[in-house]
Amino acid sequence: MGINNKTFYKKLFKLTIPATVQSLMLALVAVADALMLGSVEQNAMAAVTLATQIQFIQNMLLSGVVAAASVLGAQYYGKGDSGSLVRIFHICLKLGACISVVFFISCEFFPHLLMRIFTDEQVLIDIGVKYLKISAFSYLLTGFSQSYLTIMKVSGNQKYTAVVSSSAVGINIILNAVFIYGLLGNTPMSVKGAALATAITRFIELTACILLSMTSGFVKPNFRKIFERTPLLFKDYRKVMMPLLGAAMIWGIGFTSYTAFMGHMGTDAAAANSVTAVIRDLICCITDGMAIGGGILIGNELGAGMLEDAKKYGDRLVKIAFVIGFVSTGIMLAVTPVIERFIMLTPDAAKTLHGLMLVMSVYMIGRAVNTIMINGIFSAGGDTFYDLYSLAVCMWCIAVPLAALGTFVFNWQPVIVYACTCLDEVGKIPWTLHHYSKYMWVKNLTR
C-alpha cells in the first residue's frame, strides 16, 4: 500500500503534538523550579539541580521499562490485540513499582550519601538533603503514573496524556509559588516547598490517570489478574527491555556523572550548568516528542504487517531529525543573550554560562538526530542493542574519561570539560546513519 505526504504528516502530528506538549510541560516544571529558587538563592537552585539527578537516574530506569511497553504495546495495538496490551500493562506496572520503591527508600533514608556523589560542597549537600527527604514520596508514585501514561499513548489516547501532564504542570507551578514564596500567608519553605509541590502534584497526576483508565475507550489493568503469569509475553518484553534498560542505565549514569563533574568544579560552575540543563531540556521537547510519536507511528505499521510503509516512514523521519537538529541549534543561539540578561548569577557563573550555551548549541544537532533515530525508529522495531553498544563506546570510552580527567587531573576550565561531555552525541551521527541503512529495525514483533 502506498503512502503520501498528507497521510504521513497527519498520522505523525496526531501522535507527536501530544507527546511534545507533554515533554514541554515536564520541562516547564524544571524552568519554574530554577527561576523561583534562583530568585531566592543561587545555591538553592544549584543544590536542587544536583539532587534531582537522583530522579533523573530513576527516570532512566523507568524509561527502559515503559519503552518496552511502548514498543510492544504499539505493535499489538496496531495488530488489534487488546488482551495482550492489558498484559503488557500489568508487566509494566509491576516493574515500575519495584524501581519506585527502591528510589523512595534510598532518598528517604540515605540522602546524605546520595548528595555526596554529586558534590563535595557542604552547603549544597545540606540543601539537597532537605529536598530529597520530601521529594522521595513523589519518586514512589512515578513508576505507576508513567506506566498509565505510556499505555494511553500507544492506545490512541495521546491527547489525554498531554492534558494530564499540562494540568499537572500548572498545579506544580502554582504550588511552587505558594510553598516557596508563601503566597497564601504561609511560611516560605524554599527548597522544601519545591519538593512538597512536586510530591502533591505527582499524587494528583496518578489519581487522574487511574480515573481516566476507568472510563470507556481506555485500557485499564485487571487487578484480579495482575499477578497472572504470562511467560511467553514476558519473554518478549524482557528481550526488548533489557537492551533498553542497559542503555538507559549506561546513559543515565554517564549523563549524571557529567553533572557531578560540574558540581565538583565549584558553586559557579554548578549554577551555570543548572541553567544550561533547563534550557537544553526545554528546547529538546520537540526532539523528544518526535521520537515518541514517530516510534509509535512506525510501531503501529510494523505490528499491522505494513513493513514497506514503516520503512518509508523511517526515511522521512530521518530527514525531519536533521531539520529539528539545526532549528534547535538556532534557537539555542537566539535565546543565549536573553537568558544571560534575566538569570541572576555571579560574574564568574555568568561567564561560564555563556560558554556552556555555545557548546550546547552544537550538541543539539547530535541530540536530535540520535534521539529520533535510536529511541524512535530503531526501538519501534525492537532494534535495541545498537543504543547499548554505541553508548558504551562513545560515552564511556571517550566522553566520560576525558571529562573526568579534565575535572580531577588536569583542572581544565568548566567550558572545556563540558565540551568533552558533548562529544558522544555529535560523534556518533555517521555511525547511527550507517546502522539505519541496514534496516535491521524493520521487524514485526507480535505473535
XYZ file of C-alpha atoms in Angstrom, residues 166-424:
259
model
C -0.294 20.085 31.249
C -2.664 20.167 34.189
C -0.017 18.673 36.451
C 2.490 21.329 35.391
C 0.025 24.120 36.088
C -0.692 22.698 39.528
C 3.020 22.218 40.223
C 3.892 25.812 39.308
C 1.069 27.205 41.428
C 2.065 25.048 44.395
C 5.706 26.025 43.872
C 4.778 29.683 44.182
C 2.639 29.042 47.244
C 5.179 26.934 49.131
C 8.438 28.599 48.004
C 7.310 32.202 48.496
C 4.460 31.734 50.982
C 1.917 33.482 48.742
C -1.078 32.475 50.877
C 0.365 33.782 54.086
C 2.105 30.509 54.906
C 5.759 30.372 55.913
C 8.098 30.432 52.832
C 9.697 26.976 52.506
C 12.281 27.469 49.712
C 13.622 24.047 48.574
C 11.293 22.152 50.920
C 8.410 23.937 49.249
C 9.580 22.879 45.785
C 9.818 19.256 46.932
C 6.389 19.310 48.580
C 4.820 20.820 45.466
C 6.298 18.029 43.345
C 5.051 15.297 45.679
C 1.493 16.655 45.779
C 1.436 17.121 42.010
C 2.581 13.552 41.371
C -0.222 12.248 43.580
C -2.806 14.295 41.668
C -1.363 13.116 38.333
C -1.589 9.442 39.292
C -5.140 9.899 40.589
C -6.149 11.474 37.257
C -4.583 8.580 35.317
C -6.435 5.976 37.371
C -9.769 7.754 36.988
C -9.277 8.131 33.217
C -8.386 4.462 32.807
C -11.746 3.505 34.339
C -13.686 5.320 31.594
C -14.775 3.911 28.233
C -12.137 3.747 25.495
C -9.144 3.444 27.847
C -7.019 0.442 28.696
C -7.215 -0.394 32.389
C -5.399 -3.041 34.424
C -7.292 -6.099 35.649
C -6.116 -6.251 39.257
C -7.535 -9.743 39.717
C -5.149 -10.973 37.041
C -2.238 -8.583 37.530
C -0.047 -11.313 39.057
C -1.062 -13.902 36.471
C 1.961 -15.435 34.765
C 2.427 -14.758 31.045
C 5.778 -16.434 30.333
C 5.780 -16.099 26.548
C 4.807 -12.420 26.550
C 7.156 -11.644 29.418
C 9.962 -13.292 27.432
C 9.259 -10.945 24.512
C 9.003 -7.994 26.918
C 12.307 -8.852 28.554
C 14.002 -9.316 25.178
C 13.012 -5.786 24.168
C 13.516 -4.264 27.613
C 16.957 -5.495 28.634
C 18.962 -3.639 25.945
C 16.797 -0.546 26.523
C 17.312 -0.817 30.279
C 21.043 -1.353 29.860
C 21.310 1.621 27.529
C 19.213 3.762 29.882
C 21.457 2.871 32.816
C 24.651 3.497 30.879
C 23.374 6.795 29.505
C 21.732 7.859 32.758
C 24.769 7.190 34.938
C 27.071 8.763 32.366
C 24.884 11.834 31.978
C 24.587 12.144 35.738
C 28.362 11.932 36.041
C 28.577 14.993 33.791
C 26.512 16.926 36.330
C 28.692 15.561 39.120
C 31.848 16.779 37.327
C 30.399 20.283 37.123
C 29.285 20.065 40.744
C 32.861 19.284 41.815
C 34.147 22.378 39.982
C 32.516 24.815 42.411
C 29.196 26.530 43.001
C 29.541 28.876 39.991
C 30.039 26.004 37.542
C 27.189 24.050 39.154
C 24.839 27.030 38.867
C 25.754 27.684 35.201
C 25.249 24.014 34.400
C 21.852 24.100 36.136
C 20.623 26.890 33.869
C 22.028 25.240 30.725
C 20.369 21.931 31.598
C 16.972 23.576 31.978
C 17.236 25.372 28.613
C 18.510 22.207 26.917
C 15.589 20.139 28.185
C 13.131 22.835 27.160
C 14.398 23.045 23.574
C 14.717 19.257 23.278
C 10.965 18.833 23.832
C 10.367 18.856 20.061
C 13.025 16.179 19.611
C 11.627 14.005 22.391
C 8.074 14.397 21.128
C 9.103 13.442 17.593
C 10.953 10.369 18.882
C 7.911 9.211 20.866
C 5.337 9.983 18.193
C 7.475 8.686 15.330
C 8.252 5.496 17.219
C 4.581 4.777 17.911
C 3.685 5.518 14.279
C 6.294 3.112 12.941
C 5.418 0.522 15.607
C 1.759 0.580 14.560
C 2.732 -0.035 10.939
C 5.134 -2.840 11.825
C 2.590 -4.560 14.078
C -0.003 -4.351 11.299
C 2.452 -6.037 8.912
C 2.969 -2.907 6.762
C 6.753 -3.241 6.677
C 7.370 -1.243 3.495
C 5.253 1.649 4.722
C 7.177 1.590 8.010
C 10.448 1.780 6.095
C 9.248 4.796 4.101
C 8.065 6.468 7.305
C 11.519 5.910 8.765
C 13.249 7.511 5.785
C 11.124 10.628 6.189
C 11.731 10.788 9.928
C 15.499 10.814 9.374
C 15.194 13.955 7.236
C 12.934 15.550 9.842
C 15.501 14.729 12.550
C 18.199 16.801 10.821
C 15.816 19.722 10.317
C 14.882 19.680 14.003
C 18.557 19.483 14.957
C 19.548 22.608 13.031
C 16.452 24.503 14.168
C 17.296 23.617 17.786
C 20.811 24.977 17.286
C 19.398 28.258 16.005
C 17.000 28.526 18.941
C 19.810 27.900 21.441
C 21.947 30.656 19.933
C 18.985 33.047 19.835
C 17.981 32.591 23.482
C 21.516 32.764 24.918
C 21.649 36.588 25.308
C 18.112 36.622 26.713
C 18.922 34.012 29.354
C 22.129 35.816 30.330
C 20.179 39.011 30.905
C 17.403 37.605 33.099
C 19.149 34.924 35.218
C 20.846 36.385 38.292
C 24.307 34.802 38.606
C 27.709 35.829 39.892
C 30.072 37.277 37.217
C 32.086 34.032 37.025
C 28.954 31.913 36.769
C 27.562 34.186 34.029
C 30.785 33.884 32.025
C 30.701 30.099 32.350
C 27.039 30.025 31.330
C 27.837 31.842 28.066
C 30.422 29.227 27.113
C 28.194 26.291 28.044
C 25.326 27.626 25.938
C 27.557 27.923 22.861
C 28.782 24.348 23.286
C 25.209 23.165 23.786
C 24.119 24.757 20.510
C 26.375 22.339 18.592
C 25.322 19.403 20.758
C 21.698 19.958 19.748
C 22.264 18.577 16.242
C 23.557 15.265 17.512
C 20.901 15.076 20.211
C 18.059 15.478 17.705
C 19.362 13.028 15.103
C 20.345 10.298 17.554
C 17.266 10.583 19.767
C 14.767 10.379 16.919
C 16.588 7.573 15.132
C 17.658 5.452 18.112
C 14.819 5.998 20.593
C 12.157 6.396 17.947
C 12.857 4.424 14.769
C 15.191 1.663 15.976
C 13.245 0.938 19.166
C 9.928 0.731 17.287
C 11.138 -2.445 15.592
C 12.928 -3.921 18.592
C 16.397 -2.971 17.313
C 17.517 -2.019 20.809
C 21.096 -3.307 21.051
C 22.582 -0.508 18.956
C 21.912 2.104 21.623
C 23.678 -0.046 24.204
C 26.958 -0.539 22.408
C 27.062 2.946 20.869
C 26.827 4.415 24.375
C 29.451 2.022 25.678
C 31.906 3.239 23.053
C 31.100 6.925 22.532
C 30.137 7.874 26.081
C 32.140 5.572 28.334
C 35.275 5.178 26.217
C 35.546 8.807 25.064
C 33.340 11.440 26.727
C 33.316 10.304 30.374
C 37.072 9.572 30.644
C 38.010 12.901 29.026
C 35.648 14.872 31.255
C 36.851 13.024 34.370
C 40.499 13.699 33.559
C 39.749 17.337 32.860
C 37.937 17.706 36.188
C 40.117 15.773 38.610
C 43.570 15.615 36.971
C 44.195 18.489 34.555
C 41.904 21.107 36.168
C 40.509 22.294 32.853
C 38.073 25.187 32.670
C 34.391 24.194 33.102
C 33.569 25.019 29.461
C 36.244 22.629 28.164
C 35.066 19.844 30.472
C 31.504 20.486 29.343
C 32.558 20.262 25.696
C 34.038 16.833 26.418
C 30.681 15.668 27.757
C 29.011 16.629 24.472
C 31.354 14.661 22.214
C 29.355 11.436 22.304
